[in-house]
Short mmCIF file of C-alpha atoms in Angstrom, two decimals:
data_model
loop_
_atom_site.label_atom_id
_atom_site.label_comp_id
_atom_site.label_asym_id
_atom_site.label_seq_id
_atom_site.Cartn_x
_atom_site.Cartn_y
_atom_site.Cartn_z
CA MET A 1 5.08 36.00 4.17
CA GLU A 2 1.38 36.46 4.87
CA LEU A 3 0.20 38.53 7.83
CA HIS A 4 -3.31 39.12 9.15
CA HIS A 5 -4.39 41.87 11.52
CA GLU A 6 -7.73 43.17 12.77
CA PHE A 7 -8.80 46.26 14.68
CA THR A 8 -11.98 48.18 15.43
CA VAL A 9 -12.75 51.89 15.16
CA PRO A 10 -15.74 53.50 16.93
CA VAL A 11 -17.47 54.98 13.85
CA PRO A 12 -19.99 53.72 11.25
CA VAL A 13 -18.56 51.77 8.34
CA ASP A 14 -19.10 54.55 5.78
CA ASP A 15 -17.21 57.04 7.95
CA ALA A 16 -14.36 54.55 8.48
CA TRP A 17 -14.21 53.89 4.73
CA ARG A 18 -13.86 57.58 3.89
CA ALA A 19 -11.27 58.06 6.62
CA LEU A 20 -9.05 55.21 5.43
CA LEU A 21 -9.06 56.64 1.91
CA ASP A 22 -8.13 60.09 3.21
CA VAL A 23 -4.42 59.30 3.11
CA GLU A 24 -3.22 62.81 3.95
CA ARG A 25 -5.40 62.86 7.09
CA ILE A 26 -4.28 59.50 8.45
CA ALA A 27 -0.64 59.72 7.31
CA PRO A 28 0.58 60.89 10.76
CA CYS A 29 -0.85 57.65 12.21
CA MET A 30 1.38 55.48 10.02
CA PRO A 31 4.52 54.64 12.06
CA GLY A 32 7.74 55.57 10.28
CA ALA A 33 5.93 56.76 7.15
CA THR A 34 6.12 60.06 5.26
CA VAL A 35 3.67 60.89 2.46
CA ASP A 36 5.12 63.16 -0.22
CA ASP A 37 2.28 63.09 -2.74
CA TYR A 38 -1.17 61.56 -3.23
CA ASP A 39 -3.33 61.95 -6.35
CA GLY A 40 -6.31 59.89 -5.21
CA LYS A 41 -4.87 56.59 -6.41
CA THR A 42 -1.09 56.60 -6.03
CA VAL A 43 0.79 57.44 -2.85
CA THR A 44 4.45 58.45 -3.09
CA GLY A 45 6.56 58.51 0.04
CA SER A 46 9.02 56.75 2.30
CA VAL A 47 9.20 54.47 5.34
CA LYS A 48 12.05 54.44 7.86
CA VAL A 49 12.94 51.25 9.73
CA LYS A 50 15.52 51.06 12.50
CA VAL A 51 17.40 47.79 13.06
CA GLY A 52 19.58 48.24 16.13
CA PRO A 53 22.01 51.08 15.31
CA ILE A 54 21.13 51.01 11.61
CA THR A 55 18.28 53.00 10.02
CA VAL A 56 16.97 51.84 6.65
CA THR A 57 14.83 54.11 4.50
CA TYR A 58 12.57 52.70 1.79
CA ARG A 59 11.27 55.02 -0.91
CA GLY A 60 8.52 53.98 -3.27
CA THR A 61 4.87 54.08 -4.19
CA ALA A 62 1.62 52.51 -3.10
CA VAL A 63 -1.22 52.18 -5.61
CA PHE A 64 -4.88 51.55 -4.85
CA GLU A 65 -5.65 48.74 -7.31
CA GLU A 66 -9.18 48.33 -5.98
CA GLN A 67 -11.63 50.56 -4.11
CA ASP A 68 -14.98 48.77 -3.90
CA GLU A 69 -17.17 51.15 -1.90
CA SER A 70 -20.25 48.89 -1.93
CA ALA A 71 -18.29 45.96 -0.47
CA HIS A 72 -16.03 48.23 1.61
CA ARG A 73 -12.98 46.44 0.24
CA MET A 74 -9.69 47.97 -0.89
CA VAL A 75 -6.49 46.52 -2.34
CA LEU A 76 -3.21 48.42 -2.10
CA ILE A 77 0.02 47.36 -3.81
CA ALA A 78 3.18 48.95 -2.38
CA ASN A 79 6.75 48.78 -3.69
CA GLY A 80 9.82 50.28 -2.07
CA LYS A 81 13.60 50.18 -2.35
CA GLU A 82 16.32 51.09 0.10
CA THR A 83 17.77 54.53 -0.56
CA ARG A 84 21.19 53.23 0.48
CA GLY A 85 21.39 49.56 -0.28
CA GLN A 86 19.91 46.80 -2.39
CA GLY A 87 17.06 45.83 -0.07
CA THR A 88 13.49 45.91 -1.36
CA ALA A 89 10.00 45.64 0.08
CA ARG A 90 6.77 44.69 -1.68
CA ALA A 91 3.36 44.31 -0.13
CA THR A 92 -0.15 43.56 -1.35
CA VAL A 93 -2.53 44.82 1.32
CA THR A 94 -6.21 43.85 1.26
CA GLY A 95 -8.48 45.70 3.67
CA THR A 96 -12.11 44.77 4.37
CA LEU A 97 -14.48 46.79 6.54
CA THR A 98 -17.47 45.24 8.34
CA GLU A 99 -20.03 47.17 10.35
CA ARG A 100 -20.44 46.18 14.00
CA ASP A 101 -22.78 47.35 16.75
CA ASP A 102 -20.02 49.37 18.39
CA GLY A 103 -18.32 50.60 15.23
CA THR A 104 -16.42 49.11 12.31
CA ALA A 105 -14.15 46.07 12.23
CA VAL A 106 -11.20 46.41 9.85
CA SER A 107 -9.49 43.25 8.59
CA VAL A 108 -6.10 43.65 6.93
CA ARG A 109 -4.32 40.86 5.07
CA THR A 110 -0.79 41.54 3.90
CA ASP A 111 1.32 39.51 1.50
CA LEU A 112 4.79 40.87 2.32
CA THR A 113 8.13 40.26 0.66
CA VAL A 114 11.24 41.89 2.17
CA THR A 115 14.89 41.59 1.19
CA GLY A 116 17.88 43.10 2.96
CA ARG A 117 18.58 43.55 6.67
CA PRO A 118 14.98 43.49 8.04
CA ALA A 119 14.42 40.14 6.29
CA GLN A 120 16.59 38.39 8.92
CA PHE A 121 13.78 38.59 11.49
CA GLY A 122 11.48 36.08 9.79
CA ARG A 123 7.72 35.77 9.91
CA GLY A 124 7.32 35.32 13.68
CA VAL A 125 9.04 38.57 14.63
CA MET A 126 7.47 40.51 11.75
CA ALA A 127 4.01 39.31 12.82
CA GLU A 128 4.59 40.46 16.42
CA VAL A 129 5.95 43.81 15.25
CA GLY A 130 3.00 44.14 12.86
CA ASP A 131 0.51 43.51 15.67
CA LYS A 132 1.94 46.34 17.74
CA LEU A 133 2.23 48.76 14.83
CA VAL A 134 -1.36 48.09 13.76
CA GLY A 135 -2.44 48.63 17.37
CA GLN A 136 -0.69 52.01 17.42
CA PHE A 137 -2.26 52.93 14.08
CA ALA A 138 -5.75 51.93 15.25
CA GLU A 139 -5.47 54.01 18.45
CA CYS A 140 -4.25 57.05 16.50
CA LEU A 141 -6.96 56.60 13.87
CA ALA A 142 -9.69 56.40 16.53
CA ARG A 143 -8.45 59.67 18.06
CA ARG A 144 -8.44 61.41 14.69
CA LEU A 145 -11.95 60.20 13.89
CA ASP A 146 -13.12 61.83 17.12
CA GLU A 147 -11.68 65.18 16.02
CA PRO A 148 -14.15 67.63 14.43
CA THR A 149 -13.69 68.00 10.69
CA ALA A 150 -12.70 71.33 9.21
CA ARG A 151 -15.50 73.63 8.11
CA THR A 152 -16.00 73.48 4.35
CA GLU A 153 -18.21 76.56 3.75
CA PRO A 154 -16.36 79.71 2.66
CA PRO A 155 -15.51 82.12 5.49
CA GLU A 156 -17.04 85.56 5.69
CA THR A 157 -15.16 88.35 3.97
CA VAL A 158 -13.42 90.57 6.50
CA GLU A 159 -11.00 93.42 6.30
CA PRO A 160 -7.37 92.34 6.52
CA PHE A 161 -5.89 92.68 10.00
CA ARG A 162 -2.59 94.45 10.27
CA SER A 163 -0.68 93.37 13.33
CA ALA A 164 1.92 95.57 14.93
CA GLN A 165 3.80 92.44 15.97
CA PRO A 166 6.22 90.83 13.52
CA VAL A 167 4.98 87.67 11.82
CA GLN A 168 6.36 84.56 13.49
CA PRO A 169 8.15 82.14 11.15
CA VAL A 170 6.49 78.80 10.45
CA GLN A 171 7.89 76.07 12.66
CA PRO A 172 9.68 73.33 10.71
CA VAL A 173 7.98 69.95 10.46
CA GLN A 174 9.34 67.48 12.98
CA PRO A 175 11.21 64.56 11.40
CA VAL A 176 9.37 61.24 11.35
CA GLU A 177 10.63 58.72 13.87
CA PRO A 178 11.66 55.41 12.26
CA ILE A 179 10.02 52.12 13.19
CA ASP A 180 12.36 50.65 15.80
CA LEU A 181 12.01 46.90 15.20
CA LEU A 182 13.88 45.84 18.34
CA ARG A 183 11.99 48.20 20.65
CA THR A 184 8.62 47.51 19.02
CA ALA A 185 9.10 43.75 19.18
CA GLY A 186 9.47 43.81 22.97
CA PRO A 187 12.16 42.31 25.26
CA PRO A 188 11.57 38.57 24.54
CA VAL A 189 11.62 39.01 20.76
CA ALA A 190 14.38 41.62 20.90
CA LYS A 191 16.55 39.17 22.84
CA ARG A 192 16.10 36.51 20.14
CA VAL A 193 16.86 39.05 17.43
CA ALA A 194 19.93 40.32 19.31
CA VAL A 195 21.26 36.76 19.57
CA ALA A 196 20.69 36.23 15.86
CA VAL A 197 22.40 39.50 14.97
CA ALA A 198 25.33 38.76 17.29
CA THR A 199 25.71 35.28 15.75
CA ALA A 200 25.71 36.77 12.26
CA VAL A 201 28.32 39.37 13.24
CA LEU A 202 30.57 36.73 14.82
CA ALA A 203 30.24 34.55 11.74
CA LEU A 204 31.19 37.49 9.53
CA VAL A 205 34.23 38.29 11.70
CA PHE A 206 35.28 34.63 11.65
CA VAL A 207 35.07 34.51 7.84
CA ARG A 208 37.14 37.68 7.52
CA ILE A 209 39.79 36.33 9.92
CA ARG A 210 40.06 33.13 7.89
CA ARG A 211 40.36 35.08 4.65
CA HIS A 212 43.05 37.27 6.21
CA ARG A 213 45.02 34.21 7.35
CA HIS A 214 44.79 32.60 3.97
CA ALA A 215 45.92 35.84 2.35
#
């Protein structure tokens, strides 16, 4: 299925371009995603998707096949596979940045192929979910672009400070919340999905009853 989304960030196009390529900086803005490694071209990580009571985790890679700085165009090819199951996900994402008076417009076209449980929703539901997820990403990205960047010059050399207080342990990283497809889709879409899921469950139960009777 093909999906198209657009959003605007309140910074010049060159700043937006650098930010979108700074994967480690914007990773917390990606709903359900965890970045394990990034070498400047290939991203390795996982995405969690919740379908009702079931959580599906895809692990895989995303590779920047194109980074045209002069045209502000990037192409990302992502492949993932369920960690527990046979479902797969593949996406070719093309992003184009255009400067506007009030910032930068970002156009994202996605050619998405999904197999497994999330595939039951179809293009309509996936498009509505995508709209909301992109909206969340854009809001988070805008906030991060407003944050001051870390100072790059080396700090002054100072004598080490010895505290009388014991060193506090580092707090563990909070687990990433999965993308809840039913909640993200909203009540009208969730109702349609719930009906579809219920129908599928009833059909499965009916088939099993028939098999049991025949046995």
